């Protein structure tokens, strides 16, 4: 007789234990880690950013992280009210509302996207995970020393990924190999507060530091060492002028800096203007036009004004161009998308205004429901304009030129 038939008292407990281990393992796999992908990867919702008044294709909760759009999916974390954080990140089809994949991890949230490789970076509170959006494959996972704030914890530069932990006094920044996830260097950023405007130009990470020390700092991406520092007045931002310079925008002017040395190459006075974006040799600014407000386009090199166009209606409250937040206007597909507050007989509301980049001709405008005062109110990717609302639910409206979609999808990330 075979031995296992003679020893049931041994075999049965072992079998039961094996079943428990298998069940526990299956439950663990279901409760944590990657699920999916499911079905083919969703195609982009539109071929270009909206040219006229678009459809509201979908709405999403703001979520605890930075919602990303790649192809036909929106990537976000589970919504938790009152400052809480979710336990999963999902890639959800914008046009279908179906979950393409879900990565489950406690406190998970998306904090950045590398469009050249199609990888999303997910913060798990004490882990940074790199996931390919199309395949759902986890590229790498590495421990991190601290908490990433939602506004801007990650900067993708040429060959180096920079993450910031603890955006407060004395926080550190770490340079990482984006392919392997290994640490290249660690350095204190020495900013009392790092503003949202952080750009990479010519191998230099330019940071706008505020509050106690209003300075722009240039950091070598290869080593993490500071290259230069320039003092500024309050209310300023840093931008990439698209021509190899760091642009520092303030209330009444802007400077173009050499990214390697920080030397001021050109200074332009712009009374009544605030530079908000650069694109294709053009400088876009929020400007005063008599009693009206609007957008102005100027030559990025000479400063010569090429066009000006007023906002429709009666602008009220704030105008785009807060020097500390350039996201009130963004550019895509030869068009400028700007946010403006207007007075109506009932209340003050926000409107989106679209201008032609080369001529300033107003192409479209439409009013939103209420006000949009989010830190990053306007973003555009893969034909979708995302308008971030700052209300209790933190809703994000996704707009696109899709007249065939007659019903607005409500995307959930729970």
PDB file of N, CA, C and O in Angstrom, residues 33 52 54 178 187 191 229 234 261-262 291 299 361 370 372 380 388:
ATOM      1  N   UNK A  33      -2.015  44.654  -5.707  1.00  0.00           N
ATOM      2  CA  UNK A  33      -1.281  44.498  -6.947  1.00  0.00           C
ATOM      3  C   UNK A  33      -2.103  44.818  -8.183  1.00  0.00           C
ATOM      4  O   UNK A  33      -3.138  45.478  -8.126  1.00  0.00           O
ATOM      5  N   UNK A  52     -13.743  74.153 -31.379  1.00  0.00           N
ATOM      6  CA  UNK A  52     -14.932  74.962 -31.123  1.00  0.00           C
ATOM      7  C   UNK A  52     -15.461  74.662 -29.746  1.00  0.00           C
ATOM      8  O   UNK A  52     -14.719  74.278 -28.849  1.00  0.00           O
ATOM      9  N   UNK A  54     -16.812  72.276 -27.356  1.00  0.00           N
ATOM     10  CA  UNK A  54     -16.766  70.816 -27.394  1.00  0.00           C
ATOM     11  C   UNK A  54     -17.875  70.169 -26.567  1.00  0.00           C
ATOM     12  O   UNK A  54     -18.665  70.852 -25.916  1.00  0.00           O
ATOM     13  N   UNK A 178      15.422  56.597 -14.676  1.00  0.00           N
ATOM     14  CA  UNK A 178      14.038  56.247 -14.990  1.00  0.00           C
ATOM     15  C   UNK A 178      13.873  54.840 -15.546  1.00  0.00           C
ATOM     16  O   UNK A 178      12.773  54.297 -15.522  1.00  0.00           O
ATOM     17  N   UNK A 187      19.878  65.257  -2.857  1.00  0.00           N
ATOM     18  CA  UNK A 187      20.317  66.600  -2.524  1.00  0.00           C
ATOM     19  C   UNK A 187      19.180  67.348  -1.836  1.00  0.00           C
ATOM     20  O   UNK A 187      18.007  67.133  -2.150  1.00  0.00           O
ATOM     21  N   UNK A 191      14.624  74.878  -0.206  1.00  0.00           N
ATOM     22  CA  UNK A 191      13.592  75.885  -0.453  1.00  0.00           C
ATOM     23  C   UNK A 191      12.617  75.893   0.712  1.00  0.00           C
ATOM     24  O   UNK A 191      12.212  74.837   1.191  1.00  0.00           O
ATOM     25  N   UNK A 229      21.911  80.616  -8.628  1.00  0.00           N
ATOM     26  CA  UNK A 229      20.758  81.098  -7.866  1.00  0.00           C
ATOM     27  C   UNK A 229      20.539  82.565  -8.193  1.00  0.00           C
ATOM     28  O   UNK A 229      21.488  83.331  -8.328  1.00  0.00           O
ATOM     29  N   UNK A 234       8.555  88.841  -4.953  1.00  0.00           N
ATOM     30  CA  UNK A 234       7.483  87.867  -4.753  1.00  0.00           C
ATOM     31  C   UNK A 234       6.607  87.773  -6.000  1.00  0.00           C
ATOM     32  O   UNK A 234       6.670  88.620  -6.894  1.00  0.00           O
ATOM     33  N   UNK A 261      24.142  78.920 -16.595  1.00  0.00           N
ATOM     34  CA  UNK A 261      24.790  79.878 -15.690  1.00  0.00           C
ATOM     35  C   UNK A 261      23.814  80.734 -14.894  1.00  0.00           C
ATOM     36  O   UNK A 261      24.208  81.333 -13.893  1.00  0.00           O
ATOM     37  N   UNK A 262      22.567  80.823 -15.343  1.00  0.00           N
ATOM     38  CA  UNK A 262      21.602  81.700 -14.691  1.00  0.00           C
ATOM     39  C   UNK A 262      21.734  83.155 -15.095  1.00  0.00           C
ATOM     40  O   UNK A 262      21.016  84.022 -14.595  1.00  0.00           O
ATOM     41  N   UNK A 291     -10.370  99.091 -20.483  1.00  0.00           N
ATOM     42  CA  UNK A 291     -11.177  98.635 -19.363  1.00  0.00           C
ATOM     43  C   UNK A 291     -11.442  97.138 -19.420  1.00  0.00           C
ATOM     44  O   UNK A 291     -12.069  96.587 -18.523  1.00  0.00           O
ATOM     45  N   UNK A 299       6.161  88.379 -29.799  1.00  0.00           N
ATOM     46  CA  UNK A 299       7.341  87.654 -30.234  1.00  0.00           C
ATOM     47  C   UNK A 299       8.181  87.311 -29.005  1.00  0.00           C
ATOM     48  O   UNK A 299       8.538  88.195 -28.218  1.00  0.00           O
ATOM     49  N   UNK A 361      -7.352  85.419 -33.080  1.00  0.00           N
ATOM     50  CA  UNK A 361      -8.791  85.376 -33.345  1.00  0.00           C
ATOM     51  C   UNK A 361      -9.484  84.457 -32.345  1.00  0.00           C
ATOM     52  O   UNK A 361      -9.030  83.352 -32.078  1.00  0.00           O
ATOM     53  N   UNK A 370     -20.266  77.345 -12.383  1.00  0.00           N
ATOM     54  CA  UNK A 370     -19.589  77.815 -11.186  1.00  0.00           C
ATOM     55  C   UNK A 370     -18.154  78.211 -11.462  1.00  0.00           C
ATOM     56  O   UNK A 370     -17.774  78.561 -12.573  1.00  0.00           O
ATOM     57  N   UNK A 372     -13.838  77.725 -11.080  1.00  0.00           N
ATOM     58  CA  UNK A 372     -12.761  76.738 -11.128  1.00  0.00           C
ATOM     59  C   UNK A 372     -11.522  77.385 -10.524  1.00  0.00           C
ATOM     60  O   UNK A 372     -10.904  78.219 -11.163  1.00  0.00           O
ATOM     61  N   UNK A 380      -4.350  69.676 -21.079  1.00  0.00           N
ATOM     62  CA  UNK A 380      -4.761  69.116 -22.372  1.00  0.00           C
ATOM     63  C   UNK A 380      -3.845  67.951 -22.709  1.00  0.00           C
ATOM     64  O   UNK A 380      -2.621  68.060 -22.584  1.00  0.00           O
ATOM     65  N   UNK A 388     -10.385  71.253 -14.240  1.00  0.00           N
ATOM     66  CA  UNK A 388     -10.397  70.790 -12.851  1.00  0.00           C
ATOM     67  C   UNK A 388     -11.194  71.774 -12.000  1.00  0.00           C
ATOM     68  O   UNK A 388     -10.871  72.959 -11.941  1.00  0.00           O
TER      69      UNK A 388
END
